[in-house]
Amino acid sequence: MTKYAVANVADIGPGERRIVEIEGRAVGVFNVEGEYYALLDRCPHAGAALCSFGTVFGVSESEAPDMPVTYERNRSIRCPWHAWEYDIRTGESFFDPRNARVRKYNVEVVPGSPEDTVDPDGGVQKGPYVMEGYAVSIDGDMVVVDTSRRRPARGPRAEATSRS
């Protein structure tokens, strides 16, 4: 299990995002109303830099035509190339949820500073904020991205693999 300290909470304000590099991959970390989410910065449809250049917008929902409509700000991201839309919280596509999903990383906010949480035996590791040259405060809370969890494989290739 490897976790990366990528920023302090104060570095990603509500409605903001930060692109970080983790294990050679660009990852977008989003602050949606105080909750943090991380997605791979690559649209699964055609490979555009989804998090870097995608438009963040809200979603309106209703359970039925005669039911109240709810609106959630900053919940979705639209790909800059072909306007495919994804739920920032889950990585699911609104167009094709069964076949298109952006890789989602688990995010947690832990108290302390990066120096307090770095574990030389494989726990929380210093993140790419050092490589990108961002100033990091040693006080307050920080955002940690966990890359150890992998989503289960889906689709025909996963079914073929499970049968063998």
CSV table of N, CA and C in Angstrom, one decimal:
chain,number,residue,atom,x,y,z
A,1,MET,N,0.9,-1.2,0.0
A,1,MET,CA,0.0,0.0,0.0
A,1,MET,C,0.9,1.2,0.0
A,2,THR,N,0.7,2.0,-1.0
A,2,THR,CA,1.5,3.2,-1.1
A,2,THR,C,0.6,4.4,-1.1
A,3,LYS,N,0.9,5.4,-0.3
A,3,LYS,CA,0.1,6.6,-0.3
A,3,LYS,C,1.0,7.8,-0.5
A,4,TYR,N,0.6,8.8,-1.2
A,4,TYR,CA,1.4,10.0,-1.5
A,4,TYR,C,0.7,11.2,-0.9
A,5,ALA,N,1.5,12.0,-0.2
A,5,ALA,CA,1.1,13.3,0.3
A,5,ALA,C,1.2,14.2,-0.9
A,6,VAL,N,0.1,14.8,-1.4
A,6,VAL,CA,0.2,15.6,-2.6
A,6,VAL,C,0.0,17.1,-2.3
A,7,ALA,N,-0.6,17.5,-1.2
A,7,ALA,CA,-0.9,18.9,-1.0
A,7,ALA,C,-1.4,19.1,0.4
A,8,ASN,N,-1.3,20.3,0.9
A,8,ASN,CA,-2.1,20.6,2.1
A,8,ASN,C,-3.5,20.9,1.8
A,9,VAL,N,-4.4,20.8,2.7
A,9,VAL,CA,-5.8,21.1,2.4
A,9,VAL,C,-6.0,22.5,1.9
A,10,ALA,N,-5.2,23.4,2.5
A,10,ALA,CA,-5.3,24.8,2.1
A,10,ALA,C,-4.9,25.1,0.6
A,11,ASP,N,-4.1,24.2,0.1
A,11,ASP,CA,-3.6,24.3,-1.3
A,11,ASP,C,-4.7,24.1,-2.4
A,12,ILE,N,-5.7,23.4,-2.0
A,12,ILE,CA,-6.8,23.1,-3.0
A,12,ILE,C,-8.1,23.6,-2.4
A,13,GLY,N,-8.5,24.8,-2.7
A,13,GLY,CA,-9.7,25.4,-2.2
A,13,GLY,C,-11.0,24.7,-2.7
A,14,PRO,N,-12.1,25.0,-2.1
A,14,PRO,CA,-13.4,24.4,-2.7
A,14,PRO,C,-13.6,24.8,-4.1
A,15,GLY,N,-13.9,23.8,-4.9
A,15,GLY,CA,-14.1,24.1,-6.4
A,15,GLY,C,-12.8,24.1,-7.2
A,16,GLU,N,-11.7,23.9,-6.5
A,16,GLU,CA,-10.4,23.9,-7.2
A,16,GLU,C,-9.9,22.5,-7.5
A,17,ARG,N,-8.9,22.4,-8.3
A,17,ARG,CA,-8.3,21.2,-8.6
A,17,ARG,C,-6.8,21.4,-8.7
A,18,ARG,N,-6.0,20.3,-8.5
A,18,ARG,CA,-4.6,20.4,-8.7
A,18,ARG,C,-4.2,19.1,-9.4
A,19,ILE,N,-3.3,19.3,-10.4
A,19,ILE,CA,-2.8,18.2,-11.1
A,19,ILE,C,-1.4,17.8,-10.5
A,20,VAL,N,-1.3,16.5,-10.2
A,20,VAL,CA,0.0,16.1,-9.6
A,20,VAL,C,0.4,14.8,-10.4
A,21,GLU,N,1.7,14.5,-10.3
A,21,GLU,CA,2.2,13.3,-10.9
A,21,GLU,C,2.5,12.3,-9.8
A,22,ILE,N,1.9,11.1,-10.0
A,22,ILE,CA,2.1,10.0,-9.1
A,22,ILE,C,2.4,8.8,-9.9
A,23,GLU,N,3.6,8.2,-9.6
A,23,GLU,CA,4.0,7.0,-10.2
A,23,GLU,C,4.0,7.2,-11.8
A,24,GLY,N,4.4,8.3,-12.2
A,24,GLY,CA,4.5,8.6,-13.6
A,24,GLY,C,3.2,8.9,-14.3
A,25,ARG,N,2.1,9.0,-13.6
A,25,ARG,CA,0.8,9.4,-14.1
A,25,ARG,C,0.3,10.7,-13.6
A,26,ALA,N,-0.3,11.5,-14.5
A,26,ALA,CA,-0.9,12.7,-14.1
A,26,ALA,C,-2.3,12.4,-13.4
A,27,VAL,N,-2.5,13.0,-12.2
A,27,VAL,CA,-3.7,12.7,-11.5
A,27,VAL,C,-4.3,14.1,-11.1
A,28,GLY,N,-5.6,14.2,-11.3
A,28,GLY,CA,-6.3,15.4,-10.9
A,28,GLY,C,-6.9,15.2,-9.5
A,29,VAL,N,-6.6,16.1,-8.6
A,29,VAL,CA,-7.2,16.1,-7.2
A,29,VAL,C,-8.2,17.2,-7.1
A,30,PHE,N,-9.4,16.9,-6.8
A,30,PHE,CA,-10.5,17.9,-6.8
A,30,PHE,C,-11.0,18.1,-5.4
A,31,ASN,N,-11.3,19.3,-5.0
A,31,ASN,CA,-12.0,19.7,-3.8
A,31,ASN,C,-13.5,20.0,-4.2
A,32,VAL,N,-14.4,19.1,-3.9
A,32,VAL,CA,-15.8,19.3,-4.2
A,32,VAL,C,-16.5,19.5,-2.9
A,33,GLU,N,-16.8,20.8,-2.6
A,33,GLU,CA,-17.5,21.1,-1.4
A,33,GLU,C,-16.9,20.5,-0.1
A,34,GLY,N,-15.5,20.6,-0.1
A,34,GLY,CA,-14.8,20.1,1.1
A,34,GLY,C,-14.5,18.6,1.1
A,35,GLU,N,-15.0,17.8,0.1
A,35,GLU,CA,-14.7,16.4,-0.1
A,35,GLU,C,-13.6,16.4,-1.2
A,36,TYR,N,-12.6,15.5,-1.1
A,36,TYR,CA,-11.5,15.4,-2.1
A,36,TYR,C,-11.7,14.1,-2.9
A,37,TYR,N,-11.5,14.3,-4.2
A,37,TYR,CA,-11.5,13.1,-5.1
A,37,TYR,C,-10.3,13.2,-6.1
A,38,ALA,N,-9.9,12.1,-6.5
A,38,ALA,CA,-8.7,12.1,-7.4
A,38,ALA,C,-9.1,11.1,-8.6
A,39,LEU,N,-8.8,11.6,-9.8
A,39,LEU,CA,-9.0,10.9,-11.1
A,39,LEU,C,-7.8,10.9,-11.9
A,40,LEU,N,-7.6,9.9,-12.7
A,40,LEU,CA,-6.5,9.9,-13.7
A,40,LEU,C,-6.8,10.9,-14.7
A,41,ASP,N,-5.8,11.7,-15.0
A,41,ASP,CA,-5.9,12.8,-16.0
A,41,ASP,C,-5.9,12.3,-17.4
A,42,ARG,N,-6.8,11.4,-17.7
A,42,ARG,CA,-6.9,10.8,-19.1
A,42,ARG,C,-8.3,10.4,-19.3
A,43,CYS,N,-8.9,11.0,-20.4
A,43,CYS,CA,-10.2,10.5,-20.7
A,43,CYS,C,-10.2,9.2,-21.4
A,44,PRO,N,-11.0,8.2,-20.9
A,44,PRO,CA,-10.9,6.8,-21.5
A,44,PRO,C,-11.4,6.8,-22.9
A,45,HIS,N,-12.2,7.8,-23.3
A,45,HIS,CA,-12.7,7.8,-24.7
A,45,HIS,C,-11.6,7.9,-25.7
A,46,ALA,N,-10.8,9.0,-25.6
A,46,ALA,CA,-9.8,9.3,-26.6
A,46,ALA,C,-8.5,9.8,-26.1
A,47,GLY,N,-8.3,9.8,-24.7
A,47,GLY,CA,-7.0,10.1,-24.1
A,47,GLY,C,-6.7,11.5,-23.8
A,48,ALA,N,-7.7,12.4,-23.9
A,48,ALA,CA,-7.4,13.8,-23.6
A,48,ALA,C,-7.1,14.0,-22.1
A,49,ALA,N,-6.4,15.1,-21.9
A,49,ALA,CA,-6.0,15.5,-20.5
A,49,ALA,C,-7.3,16.0,-19.8
A,50,LEU,N,-8.1,15.0,-19.3
A,50,LEU,CA,-9.4,15.3,-18.8
A,50,LEU,C,-9.4,16.3,-17.6
A,51,CYS,N,-8.6,16.0,-16.6
A,51,CYS,CA,-8.6,16.8,-15.4
A,51,CYS,C,-7.8,18.1,-15.6
A,52,SER,N,-6.8,18.1,-16.5
A,52,SER,CA,-6.1,19.4,-16.7
A,52,SER,C,-6.9,20.4,-17.4
A,53,PHE,N,-7.7,20.0,-18.4
A,53,PHE,CA,-8.4,21.0,-19.3
A,53,PHE,C,-9.9,20.8,-19.3
A,54,GLY,N,-10.4,19.8,-18.6
A,54,GLY,CA,-11.9,19.6,-18.6
A,54,GLY,C,-12.6,20.7,-17.8
A,55,THR,N,-13.9,20.8,-18.2
A,55,THR,CA,-14.7,21.8,-17.6
A,55,THR,C,-15.5,21.2,-16.4
A,56,VAL,N,-15.4,21.7,-15.2
A,56,VAL,CA,-16.1,21.2,-14.1
A,56,VAL,C,-17.5,21.9,-14.0
A,57,PHE,N,-18.5,21.2,-13.8
A,57,PHE,CA,-19.9,21.7,-13.8
A,57,PHE,C,-20.8,20.9,-12.8
A,58,GLY,N,-22.0,21.4,-12.6
A,58,GLY,CA,-22.9,20.8,-11.7
A,58,GLY,C,-23.9,19.8,-12.4
A,59,VAL,N,-24.6,19.1,-11.6
A,59,VAL,CA,-25.6,18.1,-12.2
A,59,VAL,C,-26.9,18.3,-11.5
A,60,SER,N,-28.0,18.3,-12.3
A,60,SER,CA,-29.3,18.4,-11.8
A,60,SER,C,-29.9,17.0,-11.9
A,61,GLU,N,-30.6,16.6,-10.8
A,61,GLU,CA,-31.2,15.2,-10.8
A,61,GLU,C,-32.7,15.3,-10.3
A,62,SER,N,-33.5,14.4,-10.7
A,62,SER,CA,-34.8,14.2,-10.2
A,62,SER,C,-35.2,12.7,-10.4
A,63,GLU,N,-35.9,12.2,-9.4
A,63,GLU,CA,-36.2,10.7,-9.5
A,63,GLU,C,-37.4,10.5,-10.5
A,64,ALA,N,-38.2,11.5,-10.7
A,64,ALA,CA,-39.3,11.4,-11.7
A,64,ALA,C,-39.6,12.8,-12.2
A,65,PRO,N,-40.4,12.9,-13.3
A,65,PRO,CA,-40.7,14.2,-13.8
A,65,PRO,C,-41.5,15.1,-12.8
A,66,ASP,N,-42.3,14.5,-11.9
A,66,ASP,CA,-43.0,15.4,-11.0
A,66,ASP,C,-42.3,15.5,-9.6
A,67,MET,N,-41.1,15.0,-9.5
A,67,MET,CA,-40.4,15.1,-8.2
A,67,MET,C,-39.5,16.3,-8.2
A,68,PRO,N,-39.1,16.7,-7.0
A,68,PRO,CA,-38.2,17.9,-6.9
A,68,PRO,C,-36.9,17.6,-7.6
A,69,VAL,N,-36.3,18.7,-8.1
A,69,VAL,CA,-35.0,18.6,-8.8
A,69,VAL,C,-33.9,19.1,-7.8
A,70,THR,N,-32.9,18.3,-7.7
A,70,THR,CA,-31.7,18.7,-6.9
A,70,THR,C,-30.6,19.1,-7.8
A,71,TYR,N,-29.7,20.0,-7.3
A,71,TYR,CA,-28.6,20.4,-8.1
A,71,TYR,C,-27.4,20.3,-7.2
A,72,GLU,N,-26.3,19.7,-7.7
A,72,GLU,CA,-25.1,19.5,-7.0
A,72,GLU,C,-24.0,20.2,-7.8
A,73,ARG,N,-23.4,21.2,-7.2
A,73,ARG,CA,-22.3,22.0,-7.9
A,73,ARG,C,-21.0,21.1,-8.0
A,74,ASN,N,-20.2,21.4,-9.0
A,74,ASN,CA,-18.9,20.9,-9.2
A,74,ASN,C,-18.8,19.3,-9.1
A,75,ARG,N,-19.8,18.7,-9.5
A,75,ARG,CA,-19.9,17.2,-9.4
A,75,ARG,C,-19.3,16.5,-10.6
A,76,SER,N,-19.3,17.2,-11.8
A,76,SER,CA,-19.0,16.5,-13.0
A,76,SER,C,-17.8,17.2,-13.8
A,77,ILE,N,-17.2,16.5,-14.7
A,77,ILE,CA,-16.1,17.1,-15.5
A,77,ILE,C,-16.4,16.6,-16.9
A,78,ARG,N,-16.2,17.6,-17.8
A,78,ARG,CA,-16.5,17.4,-19.3
A,78,ARG,C,-15.1,17.4,-20.0
A,79,CYS,N,-14.9,16.4,-20.8
A,79,CYS,CA,-13.7,16.2,-21.6
A,79,CYS,C,-13.6,17.4,-22.6
A,80,PRO,N,-12.4,18.0,-22.7
A,80,PRO,CA,-12.2,19.1,-23.6
A,80,PRO,C,-12.2,18.7,-25.1
A,81,TRP,N,-12.0,17.5,-25.4
A,81,TRP,CA,-12.0,17.1,-26.8
A,81,TRP,C,-13.4,16.7,-27.4
A,82,HIS,N,-14.1,15.8,-26.7
A,82,HIS,CA,-15.4,15.3,-27.3
A,82,HIS,C,-16.6,15.5,-26.3
A,83,ALA,N,-16.4,16.2,-25.3
A,83,ALA,CA,-17.4,16.5,-24.3
A,83,ALA,C,-18.0,15.3,-23.6
A,84,TRP,N,-17.3,14.3,-23.5
A,84,TRP,CA,-17.7,13.2,-22.6
A,84,TRP,C,-17.7,13.7,-21.2
A,85,GLU,N,-18.7,13.2,-20.4
A,85,GLU,CA,-18.9,13.8,-19.1
A,85,GLU,C,-18.7,12.6,-18.1
A,86,TYR,N,-18.1,12.9,-16.9
A,86,TYR,CA,-17.8,11.9,-15.9
A,86,TYR,C,-18.1,12.5,-14.5
A,87,ASP,N,-18.6,11.6,-13.7
A,87,ASP,CA,-18.8,12.0,-12.3
A,87,ASP,C,-17.5,12.1,-11.5
A,88,ILE,N,-17.2,13.2,-11.0
A,88,ILE,CA,-15.9,13.4,-10.3
A,88,ILE,C,-15.8,12.5,-9.1
A,89,ARG,N,-16.9,12.2,-8.5
A,89,ARG,CA,-16.9,11.4,-7.2
A,89,ARG,C,-16.6,9.9,-7.5
A,90,THR,N,-17.1,9.4,-8.7
A,90,THR,CA,-16.9,7.9,-9.0
A,90,THR,C,-16.1,7.6,-10.2
A,91,GLY,N,-15.9,8.6,-11.1
A,91,GLY,CA,-15.2,8.3,-12.3
A,91,GLY,C,-16.1,7.7,-13.4
A,92,GLU,N,-17.4,7.5,-13.1
A,92,GLU,CA,-18.3,6.9,-14.1
A,92,GLU,C,-18.7,7.9,-15.2
A,93,SER,N,-18.9,7.4,-16.4
A,93,SER,CA,-19.3,8.2,-17.5
A,93,SER,C,-20.8,8.4,-17.4
A,94,PHE,N,-21.3,9.6,-17.7
A,94,PHE,CA,-22.7,9.8,-17.8
A,94,PHE,C,-23.3,9.2,-19.1
A,95,PHE,N,-22.5,9.1,-20.1
A,95,PHE,CA,-22.9,8.6,-21.4
A,95,PHE,C,-22.9,7.1,-21.5
A,96,ASP,N,-21.9,6.5,-21.0
A,96,ASP,CA,-21.7,5.0,-21.1
A,96,ASP,C,-21.1,4.5,-19.8
A,97,PRO,N,-21.9,4.5,-18.7
A,97,PRO,CA,-21.4,4.1,-17.4
A,97,PRO,C,-20.9,2.6,-17.3
A,98,ARG,N,-21.4,1.7,-18.2
A,98,ARG,CA,-20.9,0.3,-18.1
A,98,ARG,C,-19.6,0.1,-18.8
A,99,ASN,N,-19.2,1.0,-19.7
A,99,ASN,CA,-18.0,0.7,-20.5
A,99,ASN,C,-17.0,1.8,-20.5
A,100,ALA,N,-17.3,3.0,-19.9
A,100,ALA,CA,-16.3,4.0,-19.9
A,100,ALA,C,-16.2,4.6,-18.4
A,101,ARG,N,-15.1,4.5,-17.9
A,101,ARG,CA,-14.9,5.0,-16.5
A,101,ARG,C,-13.4,5.5,-16.4
A,102,VAL,N,-13.3,6.6,-15.7
A,102,VAL,CA,-12.0,7.2,-15.4
A,102,VAL,C,-11.5,6.5,-14.2
A,103,ARG,N,-10.2,6.2,-14.2
A,103,ARG,CA,-9.7,5.6,-13.0
A,103,ARG,C,-9.8,6.6,-11.8
A,104,LYS,N,-10.3,6.1,-10.7
A,104,LYS,CA,-10.5,6.9,-9.5
A,104,LYS,C,-9.5,6.4,-8.5
A,105,TYR,N,-8.9,7.3,-7.8
A,105,TYR,CA,-8.0,7.0,-6.6
A,105,TYR,C,-8.7,7.4,-5.3
A,106,ASN,N,-8.4,6.6,-4.3
A,106,ASN,CA,-9.0,6.9,-3.0
A,106,ASN,C,-8.2,8.1,-2.4
A,107,VAL,N,-8.9,9.0,-1.8
A,107,VAL,CA,-8.2,10.2,-1.2
A,107,VAL,C,-8.7,10.2,0.3
A,108,GLU,N,-7.7,10.6,1.1
A,108,GLU,CA,-8.1,10.8,2.5
A,108,GLU,C,-7.3,12.0,3.0
A,109,VAL,N,-7.9,12.7,4.0
A,109,VAL,CA,-7.3,13.8,4.6
A,109,VAL,C,-6.8,13.4,6.0
A,110,VAL,N,-5.5,13.5,6.2
A,110,VAL,CA,-5.0,13.1,7.5
A,110,VAL,C,-4.4,14.3,8.2
A,111,PRO,N,-4.4,14.3,9.5
A,111,PRO,CA,-3.9,15.5,10.2
A,111,PRO,C,-2.4,15.5,10.2
A,112,GLY,N,-1.8,16.6,10.4
A,112,GLY,CA,-0.4,16.8,10.5
A,112,GLY,C,0.3,17.3,9.3
A,113,SER,N,1.6,17.2,9.2
A,113,SER,CA,2.4,17.7,8.1
A,113,SER,C,3.0,16.5,7.4
A,114,PRO,N,3.5,16.7,6.2
A,114,PRO,CA,4.1,15.6,5.4
A,114,PRO,C,5.2,14.9,6.2
A,115,GLU,N,6.0,15.7,7.0
A,115,GLU,CA,7.1,15.1,7.7
A,115,GLU,C,6.6,14.2,8.8
A,116,ASP,N,5.4,14.5,9.3
A,116,ASP,CA,4.8,13.7,10.4
A,116,ASP,C,4.4,12.3,9.9
A,117,THR,N,4.0,12.2,8.6
A,117,THR,CA,3.4,11.0,8.1
A,117,THR,C,4.2,10.2,7.2
A,118,VAL,N,5.4,10.6,6.8
A,118,VAL,CA,6.2,9.8,5.9
A,118,VAL,C,6.8,8.6,6.7
A,119,ASP,N,6.5,7.4,6.1
A,119,ASP,CA,6.9,6.2,6.7
A,119,ASP,C,7.9,5.5,5.8
A,120,PRO,N,9.1,5.3,6.2
A,120,PRO,CA,10.2,4.7,5.3
A,120,PRO,C,9.9,3.3,5.0
A,121,ASP,N,9.0,2.6,5.7
A,121,ASP,CA,8.7,1.2,5.4
A,121,ASP,C,7.5,1.0,4.5
A,122,GLY,N,7.1,2.0,3.7
A,122,GLY,CA,6.0,1.9,2.7
A,122,GLY,C,4.7,2.5,3.0
A,123,GLY,N,4.6,3.3,4.1
A,123,GLY,CA,3.4,4.0,4.4
A,123,GLY,C,3.2,5.2,3.5
A,124,VAL,N,2.9,6.3,4.1
A,124,VAL,CA,2.7,7.5,3.3
A,124,VAL,C,4.1,8.0,2.8
A,125,GLN,N,4.2,8.3,1.5
A,125,GLN,CA,5.4,8.8,0.9
A,125,GLN,C,5.3,10.2,0.6
A,126,LYS,N,6.4,10.9,0.5
A,126,LYS,CA,6.4,12.3,0.0
A,126,LYS,C,5.9,12.3,-1.4
A,127,GLY,N,5.1,13.3,-1.6
A,127,GLY,CA,4.4,13.3,-2.9
A,127,GLY,C,5.1,14.2,-4.0
A,128,PRO,N,4.5,14.3,-5.1
A,128,PRO,CA,5.1,15.0,-6.2
A,128,PRO,C,5.1,16.5,-6.0
A,129,TYR,N,4.4,17.0,-4.9
A,129,TYR,CA,4.5,18.4,-4.7
A,129,TYR,C,5.9,18.9,-4.6
A,130,VAL,N,6.8,18.0,-4.1
A,130,VAL,CA,8.2,18.4,-4.0
A,130,VAL,C,8.8,18.5,-5.4
A,131,MET,N,8.5,17.6,-6.3
A,131,MET,CA,9.0,17.7,-7.7
A,131,MET,C,8.5,18.9,-8.4
A,132,GLU,N,7.2,19.3,-8.1
A,132,GLU,CA,6.7,20.4,-8.8
A,132,GLU,C,7.0,21.7,-8.2
A,133,GLY,N,7.7,21.7,-7.1
A,133,GLY,CA,8.2,22.9,-6.5
A,133,GLY,C,7.2,23.7,-5.7
A,134,TYR,N,6.1,23.1,-5.4
A,134,TYR,CA,5.1,23.9,-4.6
A,134,TYR,C,5.5,24.0,-3.1
A,135,ALA,N,5.2,25.1,-2.6
A,135,ALA,CA,5.5,25.3,-1.2
A,135,ALA,C,4.6,24.5,-0.3
A,136,VAL,N,5.1,23.8,0.6
A,136,VAL,CA,4.2,23.0,1.5
A,136,VAL,C,4.4,23.4,2.9
A,137,SER,N,3.3,23.7,3.6
A,137,SER,CA,3.4,24.1,5.0
A,137,SER,C,3.5,22.9,5.8
A,138,ILE,N,4.2,23.0,6.9
A,138,ILE,CA,4.4,21.9,7.8
A,138,ILE,C,3.3,21.9,8.9
A,139,ASP,N,2.4,22.8,8.9
A,139,ASP,CA,1.3,22.9,9.8
A,139,ASP,C,0.0,22.6,9.2
A,140,GLY,N,-0.9,22.1,9.9
A,140,GLY,CA,-2.3,21.9,9.4
A,140,GLY,C,-2.5,20.6,8.8
A,141,ASP,N,-3.7,20.4,8.1
A,141,ASP,CA,-4.0,19.1,7.5
A,141,ASP,C,-3.5,19.0,6.1
A,142,MET,N,-3.4,17.8,5.6
A,142,MET,CA,-2.9,17.7,4.2
A,142,MET,C,-3.7,16.6,3.5
A,143,VAL,N,-3.6,16.6,2.2
A,143,VAL,CA,-4.4,15.7,1.3
A,143,VAL,C,-3.5,14.5,0.9
A,144,VAL,N,-3.9,13.3,1.0
A,144,VAL,CA,-3.1,12.1,0.7
A,144,VAL,C,-3.9,11.3,-0.3
A,145,VAL,N,-3.2,10.9,-1.4
A,145,VAL,CA,-3.8,10.1,-2.5
A,145,VAL,C,-3.3,8.7,-2.3
A,146,ASP,N,-4.2,7.7,-2.3
A,146,ASP,CA,-3.9,6.3,-2.1
A,146,ASP,C,-3.9,5.7,-3.5
A,147,THR,N,-2.9,5.1,-4.0
A,147,THR,CA,-2.8,4.5,-5.3
A,147,THR,C,-2.9,2.9,-5.2
A,148,SER,N,-3.0,2.4,-4.0
A,148,SER,CA,-2.9,1.0,-3.9
A,148,SER,C,-4.1,0.2,-4.3
A,149,ARG,N,-5.3,0.8,-4.2
A,149,ARG,CA,-6.5,0.1,-4.5
A,149,ARG,C,-6.7,0.1,-6.0
A,150,ARG,N,-7.1,-1.0,-6.5
A,150,ARG,CA,-7.4,-1.2,-8.0
A,150,ARG,C,-8.8,-1.6,-8.1
A,151,ARG,N,-9.5,-1.0,-9.1
A,151,ARG,CA,-10.9,-1.4,-9.3
A,151,ARG,C,-10.9,-2.8,-9.9
A,152,PRO,N,-11.8,-3.7,-9.6
A,152,PRO,CA,-11.9,-5.0,-10.3
A,152,PRO,C,-12.1,-4.8,-11.8
A,153,ALA,N,-11.5,-5.7,-12.5
A,153,ALA,CA,-11.6,-5.7,-14.0
A,153,ALA,C,-13.0,-6.0,-14.4
A,154,ARG,N,-13.4,-5.3,-15.5
A,154,ARG,CA,-14.8,-5.6,-16.0
A,154,ARG,C,-14.8,-5.8,-17.5
A,155,GLY,N,-15.8,-6.3,-18.0
A,155,GLY,CA,-16.0,-6.5,-19.5
A,155,GLY,C,-15.5,-7.8,-19.9
A,156,PRO,N,-15.5,-8.0,-21.3
A,156,PRO,CA,-15.2,-9.3,-21.9
A,156,PRO,C,-13.8,-9.8,-21.5
A,157,ARG,N,-12.8,-8.9,-21.5
A,157,ARG,CA,-11.5,-9.3,-21.2
A,157,ARG,C,-11.4,-9.9,-19.7
A,158,ALA,N,-12.1,-9.2,-18.8
A,158,ALA,CA,-12.1,-9.7,-17.4
A,158,ALA,C,-12.8,-11.0,-17.3
A,159,GLU,N,-13.9,-11.2,-18.0
A,159,GLU,CA,-14.6,-12.5,-18.0
A,159,GLU,C,-13.7,-13.6,-18.5
A,160,ALA,N,-13.0,-13.4,-19.6
A,160,ALA,CA,-12.1,-14.4,-20.2
A,160,ALA,C,-11.0,-14.7,-19.2
A,161,THR,N,-10.5,-13.7,-18.5
A,161,THR,CA,-9.4,-14.0,-17.6
A,161,THR,C,-9.9,-14.8,-16.4
A,162,SER,N,-11.1,-14.5,-15.9
A,162,SER,CA,-11.6,-15.3,-14.8
A,162,SER,C,-12.0,-16.7,-15.1
A,163,ARG,N,-12.3,-17.0,-16.4
A,163,ARG,CA,-12.5,-18.4,-16.8
A,163,ARG,C,-11.3,-19.2,-16.9
A,164,SER,N,-10.2,-18.6,-17.2
A,164,SER,CA,-8.9,-19.3,-17.4
A,164,SER,C,-8.3,-19.7,-16.1
